[in-house]
Amino acid sequence: MAKDSSDLFGALFDPPSPTRTVPVLVPMPAPGPYSYAVPEDMVVETGSVVQVPLGPRQVFGVVWDDAGEKGVDPKKLRPITKSFECPPLKAEMRRFVDWVAAYTLSPPGLVARMALRAPAAFDPEPMIEGLRLTEGRPERLTPARERVMELAAEGHGWTKSGLAHAAGVSTSVVDGLVKQGVFETVFLPAPPVVAEPDPDYAEPRLEGPQKQAASEILEDVRKGGFHVSLIDGVTGSGKTEVYFEAVAETLRQGKQVLILLPEIALTAAFLERFQDRFGAKPAEWHSDLSPRMREKVWRQAVTGEVKVVAGARSALFLPFDNLGLIIVDEEHDPAYKQEDRVFYNARDMAVVRARIAEFPVVLVSATPSVESQVNGSSGRYNTIHLHTRFGDAAMPDLHLVDMRRHPPERGGFLSPVLLRGIGKTIEKGEQALLFLNRRGYAPLTLCRVCGHRFQCPQCSSWLVEHRFRNQLQCHQCGHSEPTPDHCPECGTFDHLVACGPGVERIAEEVEKHFPEARTIVLSSDLMGVKRLRLELEAIVKGEADIVIGTQLVAKGHNFPLMTLVGIVDADLGLANGDPRAAERTFQLLSQVTGRAGRTGLKSHGLLQTYQPQHPVMQAIVSGDAAAFYEREIVEREKAVLPPFGRLASIIVSADTRAEAETHARGLRAGAPQVTGIMLLGPAEAPLALIRGRHRFRLLVHGRRNSDMQSFLRTLLANGPKERGSVHVQLDIDPQSFL
């Protein structure tokens, strides 16, 4: 019997009946994947990127390995809306997401979200309009038209602008040929974001120690499988050129490479060095990329078109098609630690990702972390040492300036010793660098009459004066207000005083002593990335005499004319209770002083300090890094601190102090009794108020073999649930103790 029109309408427009269910991991803080039905006409597999309904919204997700709910009728589940034409996430990537989630105690959906950072890239890139040569011929053949036709004679498609540029003609010449039927319109695939790097483009420039180091790295890459190499070399020793050989060998094997850098947006010089060696720049991945470029890089990484990506820590979660090597440059840098939503250390997770997929990873630093040093000495990592600088360059002569014996003039912060050094340097046409890791003009402003101190209304931190912008700003939440001309407490005019120096105040002092010198201030809050790159290029070209900067200047820059580095406050990093304070101060000051003398010019470093006998200061000026690390490792082992012990931080925050404290005490009461694990706190965090939220902190301390994750899971299960404004944040292996 024939169906009536209503039956026919239903047959045409009713959705297909679902036949099976699959688990889908969605980018939400859920404990695991949700079950969805698969429509009859849809093909999905484990790893497929899909769109699914979640409440009233449509969200993207990934078909996951979990078996999902057993015995669920597919007809009772909501169906998958769409399956994207995108390569599925590979098994090793899904295992990596699960591992990171389990280790950091984070919802797996939030970790998966980091791997799916470019939703607009899930569908194929649209084709672009191009031109192809036909059998037709123009009425008149000019030399310009002839060049165009010769280029197109091989039958390949061209974009109009690309063809005109290659032939050295204007686009109107190409337009004229199109009108006469010489070219026809075709559709071409979108071009790659970068050209393919050539591992044999340029001969490597390696000397004796570099050749030996490169041969060790090449041997590790060629034998394949998982292993970790640590290149420990002084600043300017050619570490980059050495690991470029590992990159070249991986490219020859047809695999992809990821190079992690702590500040990719600031490293234009690195991209140029890469291009000099391989004939093309790597694709970039960092927060400064436009959304369109992020989509292209993500898509071409997952399809294998992009061979090398140089990126910040988030690049670790790009789902590469055939990743064969990870380089972690400046592996000690704190910038590799993410402290937002999912807390992780990209250096450590890079090692995990390489282990899961069974390929090598190379860690690189002039001042390796204590953890990497211990792994190297124990044989877990293969350590490759580069003790001398490349070519004729020598390390700078370093001297301590005892500020008790050589104090600055009243109201100043630069000692006469440092000022004389700056004067001699710029007289020779060379450059001086002054380093102070403190942004703004002054860290505190107060009233000399009533003692009022300007504090952030939302945070327990002082407002920093930024005189260049005439603002007081909080460096925790971003709150800012105009710099007043009177005290808001007592109303007195002209009695506000700036306490302590920032880079802007040092620039003011330099201007007073060297009014004719060309000075550049490098600070992240004074300029965007593009301007910062221009300023760095100006320094390289010798267009500045004195550079004043924060830790931005310690990020591997190569300044050929830099022969003097002055550390304004070498003690600054030691003035807190951070157990890594000595290590970080040693690393930062070593990196900064390493900016001097990289091209062979005689160079010096002057470190202003009130603690000249401190072991960190003595280690830096003596150049005896081994003695410093040996002492630091012994101290860590005695205190059972990482890497000999384990730490985890629990931060409880709420809108009121009472709520935060009550919840923190409830968590403490729910802690299990476990041998080898100790729970400290709760106590107010050093920064007890941030963005209007009160913060209490608990610290978990355990031995190296402690099951920290199980302890924390039990503590959270036994403790009170998050209610109201309360939020609990876990940080495994914390780097910050504020």
XYZ file of C-alpha atoms in Angstrom:
738
model
C 0.000 0.000 0.000
C 1.429 3.385 -0.960
C 2.250 5.902 1.805
C 0.184 9.078 1.941
C 1.829 12.481 1.669
C 2.205 12.833 5.422
C 4.001 9.486 5.632
C 6.248 10.493 2.755
C 7.008 13.840 4.442
C 7.948 11.996 7.641
C 10.161 9.561 5.772
C 12.016 12.425 4.121
C 12.525 14.651 7.129
C 12.600 12.472 10.238
C 16.171 12.037 11.541
C 17.734 8.613 10.930
C 17.303 6.108 13.722
C 20.374 5.759 15.956
C 21.938 2.310 16.026
C 24.717 2.497 18.618
C 26.125 4.617 21.413
C 29.570 6.119 21.883
C 31.203 8.059 24.744
C 31.982 11.687 23.842
C 34.361 13.824 25.875
C 33.114 17.415 25.862
C 35.153 20.496 26.879
C 33.447 20.847 30.250
C 34.555 20.187 33.856
C 32.729 16.830 33.922
C 34.394 13.729 35.471
C 34.249 11.794 32.194
C 32.608 11.408 28.773
C 28.850 11.398 28.143
C 27.031 8.776 26.071
C 25.507 9.808 22.759
C 23.670 7.979 20.014
C 25.183 7.676 16.532
C 22.711 8.309 13.684
C 22.471 5.554 11.054
C 23.970 7.627 8.256
C 26.936 8.871 10.313
C 30.339 7.227 10.520
C 32.440 7.946 13.597
C 35.393 6.212 15.190
C 37.325 6.591 18.403
C 39.038 9.974 18.224
C 36.522 11.530 15.812
C 35.833 15.209 16.430
C 32.073 15.725 16.649
C 29.381 18.227 17.570
C 26.846 17.201 20.197
C 23.938 18.781 22.091
C 24.682 19.652 25.715
C 21.691 21.176 27.434
C 20.385 23.932 25.151
C 23.751 24.378 23.401
C 25.714 22.656 20.665
C 29.333 21.923 21.685
C 32.247 20.115 20.108
C 33.748 16.969 21.579
C 35.805 13.852 20.870
C 34.637 10.259 20.646
C 36.573 8.703 23.521
C 38.002 5.304 24.442
C 35.782 4.809 27.477
C 33.126 2.159 26.830
C 30.384 4.494 28.071
C 27.182 3.389 29.806
C 26.308 -0.290 29.309
C 22.895 -1.419 28.156
C 21.621 2.055 27.294
C 18.995 2.167 24.557
C 20.385 4.440 21.778
C 16.871 5.715 21.139
C 16.790 7.235 24.625
C 19.988 9.206 24.060
C 20.480 12.459 22.208
C 22.201 11.875 18.871
C 25.499 13.316 17.672
C 24.686 16.347 15.540
C 27.712 16.376 13.257
C 30.961 14.561 12.562
C 33.647 16.939 11.358
C 35.808 16.168 8.320
C 38.891 16.232 10.473
C 41.475 13.514 11.156
C 40.642 11.762 14.445
C 42.782 12.320 17.524
C 45.327 9.529 17.601
C 45.436 6.945 20.376
C 48.637 8.358 21.894
C 47.072 11.838 22.064
C 44.003 10.482 23.842
C 46.232 8.585 26.291
C 48.181 11.782 26.897
C 44.993 13.718 27.688
C 43.890 10.998 30.130
C 47.340 10.909 31.761
C 47.492 14.687 32.265
C 43.950 14.692 33.687
C 44.740 11.883 36.125
C 48.068 13.402 37.231
C 46.812 16.956 37.708
C 43.414 15.799 39.063
C 41.731 17.909 36.382
C 38.495 17.098 34.517
C 39.556 15.267 31.319
C 37.222 17.471 29.270
C 39.189 20.581 30.212
C 42.439 18.883 29.186
C 40.885 17.754 25.885
C 39.768 21.328 25.323
C 43.431 22.369 25.154
C 43.892 19.904 22.282
C 40.897 21.369 20.438
C 41.795 25.034 20.657
C 40.660 25.953 17.123
C 37.046 24.776 16.544
C 36.811 26.664 13.251
C 39.583 24.411 11.903
C 37.618 21.165 12.330
C 36.109 21.475 8.853
C 38.383 21.484 5.779
C 39.760 24.816 4.683
C 37.785 26.256 1.775
C 39.437 26.144 -1.640
C 40.764 29.407 -3.045
C 40.237 30.785 -6.533
C 43.169 30.375 -8.894
C 44.162 30.385 -12.576
C 45.432 27.744 -14.989
C 46.819 28.199 -18.511
C 44.566 27.149 -21.412
C 45.289 26.529 -25.090
C 44.316 30.095 -25.917
C 46.834 32.746 -26.964
C 46.716 36.526 -26.577
C 46.183 38.855 -29.531
C 49.451 40.573 -28.753
C 52.381 38.947 -26.930
C 54.353 41.448 -24.845
C 57.485 40.524 -22.850
C 55.458 40.798 -19.616
C 52.748 38.482 -20.922
C 55.380 36.063 -22.173
C 56.960 35.827 -18.698
C 53.573 35.103 -17.168
C 52.762 32.386 -19.706
C 56.190 30.741 -19.369
C 55.725 30.421 -15.601
C 52.261 28.906 -16.019
C 53.266 26.564 -18.846
C 53.848 23.574 -16.525
C 50.116 23.298 -15.996
C 50.076 24.091 -12.250
C 47.417 26.365 -10.831
C 48.437 29.812 -9.571
C 46.781 32.520 -7.540
C 46.576 35.777 -9.477
C 48.740 37.705 -7.035
C 51.259 34.854 -6.733
C 51.639 34.561 -10.510
C 52.033 38.313 -10.960
C 54.625 38.504 -8.182
C 56.621 35.544 -9.507
C 56.652 36.994 -13.032
C 57.510 40.477 -11.833
C 54.455 42.102 -13.406
C 51.348 43.895 -12.172
C 48.096 42.001 -11.664
C 46.568 43.992 -14.560
C 48.784 42.020 -16.958
C 47.281 38.779 -15.636
C 43.764 40.277 -15.793
C 44.283 41.086 -19.468
C 45.247 37.487 -20.229
C 42.203 36.199 -18.339
C 39.901 38.422 -20.420
C 41.360 36.975 -23.627
C 40.775 33.392 -22.456
C 44.450 32.569 -21.944
C 43.699 31.517 -18.352
C 40.727 29.702 -16.870
C 39.465 29.811 -13.286
C 40.244 26.783 -11.103
C 39.973 26.146 -7.357
C 43.156 25.389 -5.443
C 43.836 24.037 -1.953
C 44.755 26.672 0.611
C 48.509 27.281 0.716
C 50.550 26.035 3.685
C 51.170 28.514 6.497
C 54.917 28.101 6.030
C 57.151 26.537 3.416
C 58.476 23.060 4.129
C 61.843 23.200 5.919
C 64.801 21.597 4.161
C 67.083 19.687 6.568
C 69.988 20.091 4.110
C 69.378 23.741 3.194
C 72.474 25.082 4.966
C 75.605 23.419 6.234
C 75.625 23.414 10.058
C 78.217 25.703 11.675
C 79.611 23.500 14.419
C 82.980 23.425 16.169
C 84.660 20.684 18.210
C 82.424 20.610 21.323
C 79.299 21.324 19.272
C 80.143 18.560 16.774
C 80.553 16.059 19.601
C 77.287 17.135 21.200
C 75.467 16.989 17.847
C 76.743 13.472 17.178
C 75.360 12.304 20.538
C 71.978 13.882 19.811
C 71.883 12.396 16.311
C 72.657 8.945 17.672
C 69.724 9.214 20.094
C 67.347 10.352 17.346
C 68.443 7.679 14.888
C 67.991 4.780 17.265
C 64.418 5.927 17.922
C 62.238 5.152 20.899
C 61.799 7.190 24.044
C 64.751 8.791 25.769
C 65.545 12.196 27.244
C 68.652 14.216 26.445
C 69.656 17.272 28.469
C 71.897 19.813 26.713
C 73.578 21.715 29.539
C 75.621 24.516 27.989
C 76.725 27.981 29.035
C 75.045 30.965 27.359
C 76.330 31.396 23.804
C 77.717 27.844 23.563
C 75.758 26.930 20.427
C 73.026 24.806 22.038
C 70.473 25.886 19.425
C 72.678 24.804 16.516
C 73.227 21.451 18.229
C 69.547 20.643 18.627
C 68.907 21.882 15.083
C 70.756 18.728 13.998
C 68.227 16.614 15.871
C 65.473 18.578 14.124
C 67.112 17.955 10.725
C 67.388 14.212 11.308
C 63.759 13.978 12.423
C 62.651 15.822 9.267
C 64.668 13.398 7.151
C 62.689 10.591 8.786
C 59.474 12.253 7.592
C 58.285 13.154 11.098
C 57.114 16.370 12.717
C 58.950 18.411 15.352
C 57.695 20.580 18.210
C 60.040 23.219 19.659
C 58.788 24.707 22.920
C 60.042 28.176 23.839
C 59.112 30.094 27.014
C 58.289 33.359 25.191
C 57.671 32.554 21.516
C 56.123 35.974 20.867
C 59.448 37.601 21.793
C 61.794 35.341 19.865
C 61.892 36.715 16.322
C 65.653 36.122 16.399
C 65.070 32.392 16.928
C 62.719 32.217 13.938
C 65.345 33.891 11.765
C 68.051 31.463 12.934
C 65.748 28.582 12.073
C 65.137 30.028 8.604
C 68.872 30.475 8.033
C 69.408 26.784 8.793
C 66.333 25.238 7.122
C 65.352 27.764 4.440
C 61.900 28.384 5.944
C 60.473 29.534 9.257
C 58.604 27.135 11.534
C 54.896 27.618 12.119
C 54.253 29.639 15.269
C 51.775 28.824 18.039
C 51.199 31.321 20.837
C 48.573 33.641 22.270
C 49.468 36.542 19.973
C 48.441 34.649 16.807
C 45.324 35.810 15.024
C 42.376 33.383 15.246
C 42.620 32.727 11.499
C 46.289 31.768 11.718
C 45.650 29.562 14.764
C 43.047 27.674 12.739
C 45.442 27.148 9.834
C 48.321 25.984 12.043
C 46.069 23.608 14.006
C 44.598 22.112 10.838
C 47.936 21.693 9.095
C 49.564 20.208 12.187
C 46.840 17.570 12.475
C 47.058 16.733 8.736
C 50.864 16.653 8.749
C 51.346 19.560 6.316
C 53.214 21.599 8.937
C 56.502 19.871 9.742
C 57.831 22.085 12.556
C 55.945 24.154 15.124
C 57.695 26.557 17.469
C 55.375 27.501 20.269
C 54.622 28.404 23.843
C 53.564 25.783 26.384
C 50.050 25.332 24.916
C 51.598 23.981 21.686
C 52.238 20.761 23.612
C 48.558 19.910 23.181
C 48.476 20.278 19.388
C 47.280 16.903 17.956
C 50.127 16.314 15.500
C 49.782 13.706 12.775
C 53.264 12.175 13.190
C 55.214 13.867 15.972
C 58.735 12.492 16.260
C 60.679 14.932 18.479
C 60.061 17.567 21.154
C 62.649 20.219 22.038
C 62.136 22.153 25.296
C 64.392 25.215 25.085
C 65.216 27.056 28.336
C 63.675 24.077 30.133
C 64.175 25.712 33.542
C 61.946 28.701 32.748
C 58.965 29.266 35.097
C 56.867 30.296 32.054
C 56.377 26.581 31.290
C 54.139 26.295 34.345
C 50.469 26.988 33.616
C 48.508 28.198 36.637
C 45.010 28.555 35.246
C 42.201 25.957 35.143
C 44.503 23.003 34.348
C 47.745 23.419 36.311
C 50.659 21.682 34.567
C 54.369 22.047 33.805
C 54.929 21.818 30.039
C 58.497 20.569 30.497
C 57.386 17.573 32.538
C 54.354 16.898 30.348
C 56.568 17.014 27.235
C 58.553 14.119 28.690
C 55.294 12.256 29.351
C 54.007 12.849 25.821
C 57.273 11.577 24.338
C 57.183 8.481 26.549
C 53.600 7.633 25.564
C 54.326 7.968 21.828
C 57.836 6.459 22.092
C 60.005 9.216 20.611
C 62.929 11.307 21.960
C 62.744 14.614 23.806
C 65.586 17.115 24.224
C 65.753 19.550 27.163
C 68.013 22.576 26.735
C 69.293 25.153 29.206
C 72.333 27.104 30.340
C 70.995 26.763 33.896
C 69.016 23.505 34.105
C 66.447 22.984 36.816
C 67.523 21.054 39.898
C 65.077 18.302 38.872
C 66.766 17.891 35.481
C 70.228 18.001 37.056
C 69.276 15.153 39.396
C 67.754 13.142 36.546
C 70.943 13.649 34.572
C 73.281 12.617 37.375
C 71.161 9.534 38.139
C 71.285 8.370 34.514
C 67.603 8.921 33.735
C 68.616 11.612 31.259
C 71.610 11.622 28.939
C 73.415 14.862 29.818
C 75.459 16.596 27.119
C 77.744 19.356 28.423
C 78.920 22.430 26.505
C 81.311 24.272 28.805
C 82.643 26.922 26.389
C 81.110 29.569 24.173
C 80.983 29.195 20.413
C 83.823 30.764 18.401
C 86.089 33.269 20.088
C 83.507 34.535 22.562
C 84.380 34.421 26.254
C 82.120 34.571 29.271
C 81.865 38.034 30.887
C 84.010 38.903 33.897
C 81.584 39.104 36.807
C 82.070 41.229 39.930
C 79.951 41.904 42.992
C 79.310 45.511 43.973
C 78.917 45.636 47.764
C 76.245 48.290 48.230
C 77.281 48.752 51.859
C 80.709 49.966 50.707
C 79.643 51.673 47.467
C 76.175 53.114 48.177
C 74.312 55.181 45.579
C 73.842 58.886 46.055
C 70.817 60.007 48.062
C 67.603 59.233 46.174
C 69.407 57.024 43.659
C 69.754 53.276 43.143
C 72.864 52.940 40.968
C 76.221 52.725 42.719
C 79.161 54.887 41.565
C 80.907 51.671 40.448
C 78.096 50.764 38.076
C 77.740 54.342 36.815
C 81.456 54.460 35.934
C 81.111 51.152 34.105
C 78.174 52.451 32.073
C 80.087 55.617 31.161
C 83.151 53.716 29.930
C 80.978 51.310 27.941
C 79.034 53.913 25.983
C 82.223 55.930 25.375
C 83.544 52.903 23.432
C 80.374 52.777 21.325
C 79.193 49.606 23.066
C 75.953 48.838 24.891
C 75.077 48.489 28.572
C 72.152 46.533 29.986
C 70.599 47.337 33.363
C 68.386 44.595 34.742
C 65.710 45.001 37.397
C 62.897 42.474 37.585
C 60.317 45.008 38.697
C 57.898 46.759 36.344
C 56.690 50.329 36.675
C 58.226 53.310 38.464
C 57.921 52.284 42.117
C 56.345 49.288 43.910
C 54.772 51.423 46.663
C 53.440 54.950 47.025
C 52.728 56.451 50.466
C 51.903 59.731 52.133
C 54.739 61.263 54.166
C 52.243 63.068 56.421
C 49.830 60.341 57.557
C 51.550 57.190 56.273
C 48.673 56.137 53.980
C 49.737 53.421 51.559
C 47.996 52.941 48.231
C 46.597 49.412 48.145
C 44.419 47.574 45.616
C 40.764 47.523 46.721
C 40.413 43.951 45.409
C 43.789 42.416 46.403
C 46.181 42.323 49.324
C 48.929 43.982 47.300
C 50.244 47.523 46.898
C 49.464 49.578 43.831
C 52.511 50.014 41.603
C 53.138 53.474 40.218
C 53.507 53.633 36.432
C 54.704 57.176 35.909
C 54.982 56.890 32.111
C 51.191 56.300 32.037
C 50.349 58.408 35.120
C 48.623 55.436 36.753
C 48.676 53.315 39.888
C 48.137 49.674 38.937
C 47.663 46.334 40.666
C 49.813 43.614 39.118
C 47.500 40.894 40.457
C 44.079 41.851 39.081
C 44.866 44.718 36.714
C 42.944 47.383 38.684
C 44.244 50.853 37.831
C 43.495 54.427 38.811
C 45.019 57.810 37.935
C 47.952 58.856 40.077
C 46.483 61.419 42.542
C 48.068 64.752 43.453
C 46.945 64.520 47.087
C 46.514 61.910 49.814
C 42.972 60.445 49.872
C 43.336 59.858 53.631
C 44.481 63.252 54.952
C 44.035 65.439 51.854
C 47.605 66.786 51.921
C 48.993 67.889 48.528
C 52.527 67.247 47.238
C 53.504 64.796 49.989
C 53.148 61.494 48.144
C 56.435 59.660 47.855
C 57.468 56.723 45.657
C 59.252 53.967 47.594
C 61.708 51.661 45.876
C 62.680 51.432 42.214
C 61.092 49.967 39.099
C 62.559 50.052 35.592
C 60.920 53.432 34.861
C 62.637 54.979 37.880
C 65.989 53.511 36.855
C 65.455 55.028 33.388
C 64.896 58.414 35.045
C 68.154 58.064 37.001
C 70.055 57.014 33.871
C 68.671 60.029 31.984
C 70.020 62.303 34.730
C 73.546 60.845 34.559
C 73.715 60.198 30.798
C 71.407 62.734 29.111
C 72.949 62.192 25.654
C 72.654 58.400 25.705
C 69.986 56.598 23.700
C 67.954 54.606 26.227
C 65.357 51.885 25.699
C 63.151 50.471 28.455
C 61.964 46.882 27.872
C 58.949 45.889 29.949
C 55.867 43.860 29.057
C 53.476 46.552 30.270
C 54.986 49.305 28.123
C 54.489 47.808 24.682
C 52.799 45.148 22.625
C 54.609 42.239 21.045
C 55.117 43.971 17.670
C 56.653 47.059 19.227
C 58.780 44.920 21.510
C 60.179 43.049 18.513
C 61.011 46.356 16.828
C 62.806 47.543 19.970
C 64.813 44.310 20.127
C 65.797 44.721 16.463
C 66.912 48.287 17.199
C 69.148 47.040 20.014
C 70.699 44.388 17.770
C 71.441 47.091 15.151
C 73.195 49.248 17.758
C 70.497 51.934 17.831
C 70.534 52.094 21.648
C 73.304 52.776 24.148
C 71.624 51.728 27.402
C 68.921 49.075 27.726
C 66.875 48.875 30.934
C 64.719 45.797 31.246
C 62.839 43.238 33.288
C 63.161 39.469 32.847
C 62.210 39.893 29.173
C 65.883 40.596 28.485
C 66.900 37.193 29.883
C 65.032 35.195 27.197
C 67.916 34.124 24.940
C 68.417 37.353 23.002
C 71.705 37.912 21.184
C 72.876 41.540 21.380
C 76.204 41.813 19.492
C 77.326 45.130 21.048
C 76.286 44.325 24.622
C 79.444 44.329 26.763
C 78.191 45.423 30.193
C 75.372 43.957 32.230
C 74.455 45.643 35.498
C 72.127 43.899 37.946
C 70.432 46.702 39.889
C 69.105 44.531 42.739
C 70.666 41.068 42.729
C 69.050 40.257 46.104
C 65.478 40.831 44.931
C 64.598 37.186 44.210
C 65.975 35.988 47.561
C 63.578 38.079 49.645
C 60.772 35.528 49.973
C 60.083 32.111 51.455
C 59.951 30.234 48.150
C 61.985 27.009 48.461
C 63.150 27.565 44.877
C 64.268 31.168 45.533
C 68.007 30.421 45.424
C 67.703 28.300 42.288
C 65.580 30.854 40.444
C 67.831 33.756 41.408
C 70.898 31.851 40.205
C 69.194 30.953 36.927
C 67.834 34.417 36.230
C 71.052 36.284 37.035
C 73.154 33.781 35.086
C 70.877 34.164 32.065
C 70.927 37.977 32.250
C 74.690 38.291 32.632
C 75.009 35.838 29.740
C 73.646 38.535 27.383
C 77.095 40.192 27.462
C 80.049 39.409 25.210
C 78.365 36.871 22.945
C 80.271 38.021 19.845
C 83.786 38.024 21.276
C 84.020 41.574 22.689
C 85.501 41.898 26.172
C 82.541 42.026 28.539
C 81.710 42.593 32.201
C 78.910 41.997 34.648
C 78.339 44.032 37.821
C 75.897 42.722 40.433
C 74.735 45.205 43.075
C 74.083 43.319 46.316
C 73.818 43.802 50.064
C 74.636 40.090 50.565
C 77.965 39.529 48.762
C 78.683 36.394 50.818
C 75.411 34.692 49.886
C 76.091 31.304 48.197
C 74.097 32.357 45.107
C 76.219 35.497 44.621
C 79.446 33.586 45.153
C 78.396 30.865 42.711
C 77.556 33.388 39.984
C 80.767 35.429 40.161
C 82.981 32.344 40.501
C 81.331 30.636 37.558
C 81.161 27.453 39.645
C 77.670 26.297 38.734
C 78.500 22.724 39.716
C 79.208 23.764 43.317
C 75.952 25.707 43.498
C 73.890 22.792 42.177
C 75.656 20.343 44.475
C 74.853 22.481 47.516
C 71.249 23.067 46.395
C 70.684 19.363 45.738
C 72.006 18.437 49.185
C 69.669 20.983 50.816
C 66.684 19.678 48.826
C 67.472 16.094 49.783
C 67.716 16.979 53.472
C 64.329 18.729 53.377
C 62.771 15.989 51.183
C 61.800 18.662 48.658
C 61.426 18.025 44.895
C 62.849 16.043 43.221
C 63.406 13.976 46.403
C 59.902 14.606 47.675
C 56.534 15.658 46.344
C 54.418 18.741 46.926
C 50.821 19.625 46.169
C 49.021 22.847 46.900
C 45.335 23.338 47.721
C 43.994 26.871 47.432
C 40.514 27.503 48.826
C 38.963 30.813 47.793
C 35.607 32.416 48.544
C 33.865 35.770 48.629
C 34.283 35.977 52.417
C 37.171 35.103 54.682
C 34.956 32.985 56.936
C 33.688 30.847 54.040
C 37.206 30.179 52.760
C 38.600 29.348 56.197
C 35.679 27.093 57.164
C 35.926 25.104 53.945
C 39.714 24.783 54.243
C 39.367 23.456 57.805
C 36.743 20.996 56.588
C 39.149 19.677 53.972
C 41.816 19.329 56.640
C 39.426 17.281 58.780
C 38.744 14.945 55.847
C 42.407 14.148 55.173
C 43.272 10.439 55.469
C 46.111 9.259 57.688
C 48.801 8.079 55.257
C 52.389 7.201 56.150
C 54.866 9.440 54.355
C 52.391 12.240 53.574
C 51.981 15.339 55.737
C 49.310 18.030 55.431
C 50.237 21.576 56.489
C 47.697 24.319 57.116
C 45.252 25.737 56.470
C 46.707 29.225 56.679
C 46.016 32.444 54.866
C 47.886 32.551 51.569
C 50.681 35.165 51.354
C 48.388 36.936 48.876
C 45.307 36.515 51.022
C 43.000 38.527 48.765
C 42.996 38.487 44.956
C 40.203 39.962 42.804
C 38.022 40.293 45.885
C 38.305 36.619 46.822
C 39.779 35.514 50.150
C 42.317 32.708 49.936
C 43.456 29.977 52.335
C 46.177 27.504 51.523
C 47.003 23.913 52.452
C 50.277 22.291 51.455
C 50.693 18.546 51.035
C 54.227 17.224 51.484
C 55.129 13.627 50.709
C 58.043 11.380 49.913
C 59.022 10.691 46.333
C 57.108 7.421 46.091
C 53.972 8.821 47.775
C 50.660 8.353 46.012
C 49.774 12.029 46.192
C 46.838 11.763 43.807
C 45.068 9.053 45.845
C 45.580 11.056 49.029
C 44.045 14.154 47.434
C 41.111 12.238 45.933
C 40.265 10.818 49.350
C 40.647 14.212 51.021
C 38.251 15.809 48.523
C 35.768 12.940 48.816
C 35.759 13.110 52.641
C 35.733 16.896 52.862
C 32.874 19.330 52.326
C 31.560 19.921 48.814
C 32.026 23.247 47.079
C 28.983 25.401 47.736
C 28.135 29.025 47.225
C 31.172 31.085 46.296
C 33.710 28.476 47.458
C 36.223 27.222 44.891
C 39.004 24.675 45.428
C 42.058 24.652 43.167
C 44.634 21.838 43.175
C 48.196 22.349 41.995
C 50.393 19.267 41.730
C 54.108 20.180 41.817
C 53.498 23.889 42.587
C 56.014 26.468 41.388
C 54.436 29.456 43.134
C 53.874 29.680 46.883
C 51.834 32.901 46.943
